[in-house]
mmCIF file of C-alpha atoms and ligand atoms in Angstrom:
data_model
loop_
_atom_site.group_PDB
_atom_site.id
_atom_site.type_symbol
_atom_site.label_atom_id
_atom_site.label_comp_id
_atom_site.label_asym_id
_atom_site.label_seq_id
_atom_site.Cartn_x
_atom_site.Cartn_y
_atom_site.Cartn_z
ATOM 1 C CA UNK A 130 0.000 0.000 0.000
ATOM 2 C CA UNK A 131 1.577 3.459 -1.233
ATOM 3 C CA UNK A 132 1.073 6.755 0.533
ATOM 4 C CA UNK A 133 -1.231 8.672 -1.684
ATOM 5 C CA UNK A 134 -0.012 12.272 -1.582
ATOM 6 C CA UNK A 135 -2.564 14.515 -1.228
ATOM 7 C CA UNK A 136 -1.576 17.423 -3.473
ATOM 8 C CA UNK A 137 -4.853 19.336 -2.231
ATOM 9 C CA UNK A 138 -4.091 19.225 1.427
ATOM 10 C CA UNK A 139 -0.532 20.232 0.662
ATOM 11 C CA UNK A 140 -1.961 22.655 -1.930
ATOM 12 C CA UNK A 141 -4.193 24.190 1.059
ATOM 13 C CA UNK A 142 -1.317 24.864 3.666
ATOM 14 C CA UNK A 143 1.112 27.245 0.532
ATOM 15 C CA UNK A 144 -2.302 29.331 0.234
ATOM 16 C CA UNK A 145 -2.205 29.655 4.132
ATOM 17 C CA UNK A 146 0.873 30.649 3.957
ATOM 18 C CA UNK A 147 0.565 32.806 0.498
ATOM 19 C CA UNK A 148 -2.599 34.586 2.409
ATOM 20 C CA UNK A 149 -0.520 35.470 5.550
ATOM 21 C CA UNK A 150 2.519 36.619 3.572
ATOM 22 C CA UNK A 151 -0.248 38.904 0.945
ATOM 23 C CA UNK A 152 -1.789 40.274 4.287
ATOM 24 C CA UNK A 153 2.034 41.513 5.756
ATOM 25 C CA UNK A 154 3.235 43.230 2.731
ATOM 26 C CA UNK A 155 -0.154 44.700 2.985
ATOM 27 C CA UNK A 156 0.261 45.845 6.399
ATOM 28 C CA UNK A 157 3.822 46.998 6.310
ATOM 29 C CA UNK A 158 3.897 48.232 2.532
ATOM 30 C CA UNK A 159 0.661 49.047 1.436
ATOM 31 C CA UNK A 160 1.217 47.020 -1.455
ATOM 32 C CA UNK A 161 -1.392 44.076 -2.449
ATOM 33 C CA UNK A 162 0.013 41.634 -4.869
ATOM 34 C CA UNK A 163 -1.324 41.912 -8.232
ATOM 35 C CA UNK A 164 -1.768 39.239 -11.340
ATOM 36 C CA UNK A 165 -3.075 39.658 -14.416
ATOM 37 C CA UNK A 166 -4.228 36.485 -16.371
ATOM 38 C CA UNK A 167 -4.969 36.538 -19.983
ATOM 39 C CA UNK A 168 -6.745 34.143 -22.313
ATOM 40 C CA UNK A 169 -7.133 34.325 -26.060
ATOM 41 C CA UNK A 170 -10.228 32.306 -27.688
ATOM 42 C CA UNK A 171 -12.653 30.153 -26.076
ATOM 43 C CA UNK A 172 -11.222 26.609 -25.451
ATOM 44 C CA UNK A 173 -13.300 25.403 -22.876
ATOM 45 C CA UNK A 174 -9.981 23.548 -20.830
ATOM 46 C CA UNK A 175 -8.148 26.732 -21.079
ATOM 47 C CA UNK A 176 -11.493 28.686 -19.667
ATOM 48 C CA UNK A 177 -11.838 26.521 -16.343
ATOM 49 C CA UNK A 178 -8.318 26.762 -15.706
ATOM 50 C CA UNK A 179 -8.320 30.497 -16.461
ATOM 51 C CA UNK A 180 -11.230 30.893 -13.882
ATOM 52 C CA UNK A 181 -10.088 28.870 -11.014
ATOM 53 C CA UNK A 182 -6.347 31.099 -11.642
ATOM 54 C CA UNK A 183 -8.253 34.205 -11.388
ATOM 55 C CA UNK A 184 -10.587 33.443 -8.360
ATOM 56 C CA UNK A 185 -7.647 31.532 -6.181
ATOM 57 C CA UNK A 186 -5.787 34.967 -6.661
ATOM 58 C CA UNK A 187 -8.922 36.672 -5.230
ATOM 59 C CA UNK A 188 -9.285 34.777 -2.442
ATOM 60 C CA UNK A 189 -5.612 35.291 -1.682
ATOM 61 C CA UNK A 190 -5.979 38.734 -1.122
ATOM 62 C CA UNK A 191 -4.447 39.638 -4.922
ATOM 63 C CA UNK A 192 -5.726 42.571 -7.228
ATOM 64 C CA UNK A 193 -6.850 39.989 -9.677
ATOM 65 C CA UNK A 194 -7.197 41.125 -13.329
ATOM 66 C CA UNK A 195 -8.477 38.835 -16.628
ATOM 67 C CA UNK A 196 -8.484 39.506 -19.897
ATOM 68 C CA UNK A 197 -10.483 37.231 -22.190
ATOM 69 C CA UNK A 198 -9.620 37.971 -25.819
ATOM 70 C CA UNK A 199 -11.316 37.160 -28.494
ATOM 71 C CA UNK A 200 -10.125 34.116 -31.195
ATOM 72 C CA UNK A 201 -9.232 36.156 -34.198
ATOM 73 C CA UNK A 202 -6.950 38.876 -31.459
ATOM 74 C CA UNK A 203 -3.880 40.249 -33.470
ATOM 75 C CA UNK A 204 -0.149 39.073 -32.714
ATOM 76 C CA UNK A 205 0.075 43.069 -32.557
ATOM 77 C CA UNK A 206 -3.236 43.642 -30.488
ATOM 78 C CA UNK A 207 -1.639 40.746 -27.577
ATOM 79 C CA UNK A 208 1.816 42.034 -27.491
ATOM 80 C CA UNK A 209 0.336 45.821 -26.760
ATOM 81 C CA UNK A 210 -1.698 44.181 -23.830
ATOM 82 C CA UNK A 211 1.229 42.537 -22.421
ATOM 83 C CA UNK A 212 3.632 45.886 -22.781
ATOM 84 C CA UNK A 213 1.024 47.526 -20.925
ATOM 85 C CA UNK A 214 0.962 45.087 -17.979
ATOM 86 C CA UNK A 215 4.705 45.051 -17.793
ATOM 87 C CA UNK A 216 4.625 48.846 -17.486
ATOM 88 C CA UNK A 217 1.595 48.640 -14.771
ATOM 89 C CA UNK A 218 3.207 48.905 -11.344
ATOM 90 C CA UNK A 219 0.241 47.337 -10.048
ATOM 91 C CA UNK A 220 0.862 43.997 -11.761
ATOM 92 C CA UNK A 221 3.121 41.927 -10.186
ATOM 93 C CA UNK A 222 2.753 38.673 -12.302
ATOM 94 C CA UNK A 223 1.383 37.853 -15.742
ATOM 95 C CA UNK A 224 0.441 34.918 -16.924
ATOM 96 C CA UNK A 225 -0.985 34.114 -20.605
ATOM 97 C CA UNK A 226 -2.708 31.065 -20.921
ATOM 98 C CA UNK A 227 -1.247 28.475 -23.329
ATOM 99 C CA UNK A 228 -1.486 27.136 -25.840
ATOM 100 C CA UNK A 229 -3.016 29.813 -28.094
ATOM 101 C CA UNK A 230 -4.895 30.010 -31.111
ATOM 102 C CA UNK A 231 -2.119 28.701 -34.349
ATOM 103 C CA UNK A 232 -2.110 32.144 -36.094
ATOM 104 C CA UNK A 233 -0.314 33.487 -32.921
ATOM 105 C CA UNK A 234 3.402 33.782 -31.914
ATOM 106 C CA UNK A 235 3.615 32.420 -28.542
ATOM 107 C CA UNK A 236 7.179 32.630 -28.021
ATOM 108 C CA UNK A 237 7.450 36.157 -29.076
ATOM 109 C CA UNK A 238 4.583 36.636 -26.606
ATOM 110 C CA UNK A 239 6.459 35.258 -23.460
ATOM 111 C CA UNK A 240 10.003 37.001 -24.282
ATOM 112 C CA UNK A 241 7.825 40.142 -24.336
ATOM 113 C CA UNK A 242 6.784 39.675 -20.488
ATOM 114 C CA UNK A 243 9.247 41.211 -18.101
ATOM 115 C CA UNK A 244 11.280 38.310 -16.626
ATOM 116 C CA UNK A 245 10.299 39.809 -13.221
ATOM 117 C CA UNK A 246 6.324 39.348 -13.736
ATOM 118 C CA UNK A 247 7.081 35.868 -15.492
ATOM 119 C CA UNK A 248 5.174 33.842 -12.975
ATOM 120 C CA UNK A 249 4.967 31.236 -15.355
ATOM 121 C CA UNK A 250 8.971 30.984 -14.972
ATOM 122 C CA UNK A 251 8.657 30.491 -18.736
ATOM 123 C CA UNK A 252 11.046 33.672 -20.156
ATOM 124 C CA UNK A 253 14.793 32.458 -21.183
ATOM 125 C CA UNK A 254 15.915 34.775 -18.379
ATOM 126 C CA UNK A 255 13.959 32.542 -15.624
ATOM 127 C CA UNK A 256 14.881 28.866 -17.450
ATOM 128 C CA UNK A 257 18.570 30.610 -17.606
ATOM 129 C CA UNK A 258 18.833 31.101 -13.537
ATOM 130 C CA UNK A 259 17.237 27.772 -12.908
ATOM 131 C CA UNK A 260 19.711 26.184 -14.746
ATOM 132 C CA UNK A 261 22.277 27.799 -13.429
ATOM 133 C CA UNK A 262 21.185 27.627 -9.738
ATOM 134 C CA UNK A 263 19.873 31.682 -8.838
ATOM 135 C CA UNK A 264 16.935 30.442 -6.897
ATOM 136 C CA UNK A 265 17.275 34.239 -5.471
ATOM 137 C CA UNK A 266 16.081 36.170 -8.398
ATOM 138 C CA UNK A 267 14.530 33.936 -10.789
ATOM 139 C CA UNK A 268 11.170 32.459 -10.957
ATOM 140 C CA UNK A 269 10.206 29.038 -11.269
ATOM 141 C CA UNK A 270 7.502 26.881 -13.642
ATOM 142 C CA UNK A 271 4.732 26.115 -11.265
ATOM 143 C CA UNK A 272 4.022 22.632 -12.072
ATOM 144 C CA UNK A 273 7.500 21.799 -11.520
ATOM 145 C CA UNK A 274 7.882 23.571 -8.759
ATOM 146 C CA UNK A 275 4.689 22.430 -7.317
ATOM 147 C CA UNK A 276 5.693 18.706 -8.043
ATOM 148 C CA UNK A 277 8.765 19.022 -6.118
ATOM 149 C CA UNK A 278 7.077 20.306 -2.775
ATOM 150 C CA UNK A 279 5.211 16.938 -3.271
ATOM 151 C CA UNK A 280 8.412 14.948 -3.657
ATOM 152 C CA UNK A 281 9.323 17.148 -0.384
ATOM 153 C CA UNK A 282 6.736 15.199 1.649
ATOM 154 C CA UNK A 283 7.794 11.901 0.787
ATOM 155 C CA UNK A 284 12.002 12.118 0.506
ATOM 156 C CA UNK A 285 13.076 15.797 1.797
ATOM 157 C CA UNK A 286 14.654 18.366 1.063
ATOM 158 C CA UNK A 287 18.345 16.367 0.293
ATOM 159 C CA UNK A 288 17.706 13.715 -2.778
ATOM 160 C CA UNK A 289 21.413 12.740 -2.706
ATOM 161 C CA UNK A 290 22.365 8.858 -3.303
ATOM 162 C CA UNK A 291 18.085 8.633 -5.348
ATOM 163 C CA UNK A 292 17.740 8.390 -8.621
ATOM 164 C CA UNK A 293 15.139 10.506 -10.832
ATOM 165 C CA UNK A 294 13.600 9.716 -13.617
ATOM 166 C CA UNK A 295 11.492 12.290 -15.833
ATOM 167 C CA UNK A 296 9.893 11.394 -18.326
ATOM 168 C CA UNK A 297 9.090 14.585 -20.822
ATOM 169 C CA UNK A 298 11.509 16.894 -21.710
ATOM 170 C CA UNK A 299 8.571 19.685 -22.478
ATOM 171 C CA UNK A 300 10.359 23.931 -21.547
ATOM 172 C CA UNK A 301 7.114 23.994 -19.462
ATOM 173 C CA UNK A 302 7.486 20.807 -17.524
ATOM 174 C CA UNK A 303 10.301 18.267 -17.671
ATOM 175 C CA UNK A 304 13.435 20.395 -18.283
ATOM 176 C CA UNK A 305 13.013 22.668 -15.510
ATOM 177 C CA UNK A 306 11.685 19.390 -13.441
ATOM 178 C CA UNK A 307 14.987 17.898 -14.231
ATOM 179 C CA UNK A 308 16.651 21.122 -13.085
ATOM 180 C CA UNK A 309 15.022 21.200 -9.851
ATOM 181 C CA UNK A 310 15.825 17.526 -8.684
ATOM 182 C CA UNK A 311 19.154 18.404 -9.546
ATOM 183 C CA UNK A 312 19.152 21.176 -7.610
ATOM 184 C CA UNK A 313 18.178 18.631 -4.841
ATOM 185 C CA UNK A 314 21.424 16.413 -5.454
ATOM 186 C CA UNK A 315 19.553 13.715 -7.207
ATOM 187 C CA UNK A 316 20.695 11.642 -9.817
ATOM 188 C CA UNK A 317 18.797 13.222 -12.809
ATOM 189 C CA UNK A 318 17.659 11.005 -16.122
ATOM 190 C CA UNK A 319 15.488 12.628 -18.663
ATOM 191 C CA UNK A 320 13.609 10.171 -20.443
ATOM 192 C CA UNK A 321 11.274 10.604 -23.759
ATOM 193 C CA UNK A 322 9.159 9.183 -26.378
ATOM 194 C CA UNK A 323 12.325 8.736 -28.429
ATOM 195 C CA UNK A 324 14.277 6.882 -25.320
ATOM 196 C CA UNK A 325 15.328 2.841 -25.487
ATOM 197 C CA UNK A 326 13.436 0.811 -23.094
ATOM 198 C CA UNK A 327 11.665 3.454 -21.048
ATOM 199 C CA UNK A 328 10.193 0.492 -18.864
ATOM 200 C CA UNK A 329 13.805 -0.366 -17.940
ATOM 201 C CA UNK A 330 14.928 3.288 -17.407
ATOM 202 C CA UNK A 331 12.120 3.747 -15.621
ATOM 203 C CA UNK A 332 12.363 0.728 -12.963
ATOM 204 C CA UNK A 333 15.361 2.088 -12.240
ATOM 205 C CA UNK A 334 13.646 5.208 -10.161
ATOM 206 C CA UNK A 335 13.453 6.089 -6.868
ATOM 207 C CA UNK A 336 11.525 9.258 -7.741
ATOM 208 C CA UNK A 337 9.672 8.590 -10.879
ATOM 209 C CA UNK A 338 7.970 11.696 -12.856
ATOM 210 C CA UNK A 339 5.653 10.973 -15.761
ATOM 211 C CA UNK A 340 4.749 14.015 -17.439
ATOM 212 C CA UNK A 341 3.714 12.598 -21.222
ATOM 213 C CA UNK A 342 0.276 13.356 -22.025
ATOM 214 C CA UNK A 343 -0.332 9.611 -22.653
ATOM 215 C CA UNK A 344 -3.215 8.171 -20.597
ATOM 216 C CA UNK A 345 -2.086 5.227 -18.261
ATOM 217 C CA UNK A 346 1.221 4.571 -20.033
ATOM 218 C CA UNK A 347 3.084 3.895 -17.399
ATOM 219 C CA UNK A 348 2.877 0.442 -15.846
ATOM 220 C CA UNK A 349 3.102 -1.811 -12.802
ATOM 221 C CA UNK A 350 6.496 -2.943 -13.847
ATOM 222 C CA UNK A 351 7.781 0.348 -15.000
ATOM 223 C CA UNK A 352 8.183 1.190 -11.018
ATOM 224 C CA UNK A 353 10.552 0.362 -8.766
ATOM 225 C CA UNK A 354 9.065 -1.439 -5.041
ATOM 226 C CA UNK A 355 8.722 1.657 -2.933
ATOM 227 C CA UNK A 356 9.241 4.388 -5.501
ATOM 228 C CA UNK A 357 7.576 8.001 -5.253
ATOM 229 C CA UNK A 358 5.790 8.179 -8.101
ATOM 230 C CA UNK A 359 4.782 11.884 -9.249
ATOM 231 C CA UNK A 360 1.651 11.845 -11.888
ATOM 232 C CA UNK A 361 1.782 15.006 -13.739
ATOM 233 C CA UNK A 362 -0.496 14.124 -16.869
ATOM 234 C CA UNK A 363 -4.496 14.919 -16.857
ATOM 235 C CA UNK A 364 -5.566 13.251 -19.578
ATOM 236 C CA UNK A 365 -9.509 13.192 -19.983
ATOM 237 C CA UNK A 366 -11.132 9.821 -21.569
ATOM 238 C CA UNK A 367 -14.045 8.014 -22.241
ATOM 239 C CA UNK A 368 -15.519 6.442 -18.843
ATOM 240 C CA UNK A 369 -18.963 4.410 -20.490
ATOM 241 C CA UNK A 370 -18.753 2.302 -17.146
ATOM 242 C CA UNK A 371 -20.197 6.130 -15.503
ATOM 243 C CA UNK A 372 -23.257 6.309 -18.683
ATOM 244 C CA UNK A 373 -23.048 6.877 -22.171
ATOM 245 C CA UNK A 374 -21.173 9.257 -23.184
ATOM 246 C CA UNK A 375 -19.328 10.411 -19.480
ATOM 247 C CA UNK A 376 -15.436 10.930 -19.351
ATOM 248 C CA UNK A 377 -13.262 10.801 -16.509
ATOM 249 C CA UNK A 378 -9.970 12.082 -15.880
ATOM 250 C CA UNK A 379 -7.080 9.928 -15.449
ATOM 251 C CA UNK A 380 -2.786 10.609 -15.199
ATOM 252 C CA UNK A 381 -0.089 9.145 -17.316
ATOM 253 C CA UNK A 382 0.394 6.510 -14.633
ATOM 254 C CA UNK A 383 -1.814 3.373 -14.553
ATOM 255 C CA UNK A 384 -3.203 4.486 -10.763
ATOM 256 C CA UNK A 385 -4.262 1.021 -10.276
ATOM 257 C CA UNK A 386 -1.925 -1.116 -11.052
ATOM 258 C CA UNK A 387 1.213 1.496 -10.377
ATOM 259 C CA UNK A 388 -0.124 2.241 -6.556
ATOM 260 C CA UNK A 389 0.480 -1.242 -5.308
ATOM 261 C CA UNK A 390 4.233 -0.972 -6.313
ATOM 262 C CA UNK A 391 4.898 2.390 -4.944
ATOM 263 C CA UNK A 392 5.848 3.732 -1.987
ATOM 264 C CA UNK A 393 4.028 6.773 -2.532
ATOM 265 C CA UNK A 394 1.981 8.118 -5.468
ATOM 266 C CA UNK A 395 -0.335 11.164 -6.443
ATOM 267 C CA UNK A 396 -3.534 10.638 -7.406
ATOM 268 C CA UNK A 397 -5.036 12.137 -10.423
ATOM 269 C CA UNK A 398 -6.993 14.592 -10.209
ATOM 270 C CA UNK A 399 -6.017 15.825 -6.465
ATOM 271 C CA UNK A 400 -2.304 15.145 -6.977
ATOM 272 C CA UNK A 401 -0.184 17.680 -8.982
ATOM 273 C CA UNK A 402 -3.018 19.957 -10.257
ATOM 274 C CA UNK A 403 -3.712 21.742 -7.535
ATOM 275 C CA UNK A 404 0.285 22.490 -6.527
ATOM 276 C CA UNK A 405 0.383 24.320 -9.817
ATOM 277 C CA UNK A 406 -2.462 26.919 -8.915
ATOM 278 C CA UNK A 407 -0.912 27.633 -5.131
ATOM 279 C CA UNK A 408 2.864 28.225 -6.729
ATOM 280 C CA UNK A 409 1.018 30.401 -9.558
ATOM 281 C CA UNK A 410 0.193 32.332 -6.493
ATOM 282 C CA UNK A 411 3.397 31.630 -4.699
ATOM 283 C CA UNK A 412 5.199 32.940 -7.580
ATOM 284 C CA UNK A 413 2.681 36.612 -7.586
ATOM 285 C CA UNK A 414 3.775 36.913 -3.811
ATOM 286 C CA UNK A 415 7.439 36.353 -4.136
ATOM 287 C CA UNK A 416 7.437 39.022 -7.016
ATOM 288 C CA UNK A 417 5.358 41.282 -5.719
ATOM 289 C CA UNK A 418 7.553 41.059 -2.082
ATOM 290 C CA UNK A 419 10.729 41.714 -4.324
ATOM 291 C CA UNK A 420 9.499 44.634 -5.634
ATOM 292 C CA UNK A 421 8.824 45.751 -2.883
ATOM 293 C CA UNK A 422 13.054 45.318 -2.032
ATOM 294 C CA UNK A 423 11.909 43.149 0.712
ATOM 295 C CA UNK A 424 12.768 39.149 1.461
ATOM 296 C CA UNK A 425 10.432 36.721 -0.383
ATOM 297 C CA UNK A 426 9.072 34.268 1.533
ATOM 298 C CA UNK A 427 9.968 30.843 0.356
ATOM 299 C CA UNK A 428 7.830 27.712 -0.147
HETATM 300 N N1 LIG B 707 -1.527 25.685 -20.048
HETATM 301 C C1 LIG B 707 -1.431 24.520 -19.383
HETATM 302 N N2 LIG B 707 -0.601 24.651 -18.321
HETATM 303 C C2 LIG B 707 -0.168 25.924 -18.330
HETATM 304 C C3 LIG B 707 0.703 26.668 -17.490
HETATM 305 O O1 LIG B 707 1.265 26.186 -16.503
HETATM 306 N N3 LIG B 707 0.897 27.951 -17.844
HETATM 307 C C4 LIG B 707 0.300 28.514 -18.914
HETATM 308 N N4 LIG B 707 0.561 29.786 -19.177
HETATM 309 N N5 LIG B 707 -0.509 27.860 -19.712
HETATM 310 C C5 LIG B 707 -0.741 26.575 -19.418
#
């Protein structure tokens, strides 16, 4: 029997902390911690997770701002919205929703934010000081960084003498993932669709991370006895066993047959997901505390 780590419970205790940290600078600064989220088109996925952003940043304490942009918005009409939130001093993170519509330029899009308000830790400047260990001044992907605070629980802070396995090598997920256990003294492998025997790499893991977008790929005998096994995929699919027509969510791990093996595992949904909303917000507070020239608090 694994431990299942319970992402929401952990999830719950860095938005008591994000609220008390939003409620000092507050007090002592006068300054309120402000993000701006925007969305272009009308992808029902990126909607919901557009709406829970904006409304956990309420309920923080934030200034919470959302733009919802219309499908056919200009590569011109975007990058004027984000220069103006750069320049806004009461903006202290900005997030644009990915992926967006084809005709658009995301990259250009994300160079344009200031590395400063990049809560999405997705600007070269941010990937740069991961990679090179400023943990000081740079900001950090959420899911990644929420994923580790998981791995936390389980192994500590000190991963020296485990070996990691990730297994994606996406800018948004698995290279800064990889970074961060590294960070941590782990050994690091980066695994991918175009890796030999991913089974075998894989059983090799203390701390396995599947982050493919490939419902229930990873198997029973992909994991090593007593592994921590972080699920980062939500992948919805047909569930007729629930009615016709019903989906269900379900991770890049087969749950069922994985959880016996493990030592510890995250369930999907109530694993990873909700980490990456609370360091969304743990990323607003840090930059809007350095701004501020004050200590960030650290999660
Ligand atoms: N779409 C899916 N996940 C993310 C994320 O973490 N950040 C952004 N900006 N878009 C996403």
């Amino acid at each position: 029997m694994a431990t299942i780590i319970n992402g929401k419970d952990v999830a719950a205790s860095v938005i008591d902390q994000i609220k008390s940290s939003t409620l000092a600078l507050e007090a002592s600064d006068g300054i309120k911690p402000g993000l701006a989220v925007v969305l272009v088109g009308a992808d029902p996925a990126s909607q919901a997770y557009v709406g829970s952003k904006s409304k956990m940043a309420k309920e923080c304490g934030f200034k919470s701002a959302q733009y919802s942009l219309p499908e056919n918005t200009t590569q011109e009409a975007l990058m004027t919205l984000v220069a103006g939130l750069n320049a806004d001093p009461s903006i202290h993170g900005i997030l644009v929703q990915l992926p967006l519509p084809k005709h658009l330029n995301s990259e250009a899009v994300i160079q344009l934010i200031l590395p400063e308000k990049d809560v999405d830790g997705l600007h070269v400047v941010n990937a740069g000081k991961l990679a090179t260990g400023d943990s000081e001044t740079g900001l950090i992907s959420c899911t990644p960084a929420g994923s580790l605070i998981l791995v936390r629980t389980i192994r500590g802070d000190d991963l020296s003498g485990l070996n990691a396995v990730v297994i994606g090598r996406s800018n948004l997920f698995g290279k800064p993932m990889g970074q961060l256990l590294l960070s941590k003294n782990a050994t690091v492998t980066m695994a991918h669709s175009r890796s030999k025997d991913l089974p075998g790499i894989c059983s090799k893991a203390d701390i396995l991370v599947a982050a493919v977008g490939r419902p229930e790929m990873v198997k029973a005998d992909w994991v090593k006895p007593g592994a921590t096994v972080i699920d980062v995929g939500i992948n919805r699919v047909p569930a007729p066993e629930k009615g016709e027509g019903k989906t269900k969510l379900v991770g890049d791990c087969d749950y069922a047959a994985c959880e016996p093996v493990a030592g510890a595992i995250t369930p999907v949904p109530g694993g990873v997901g909700p980490m990456t909303i609370a360091m969304l917000m743990a990323n607003t507070v840090i930059a809007a505390y350095r701004k501020a020239g004050k200590k960030a608090p650290s999660f």
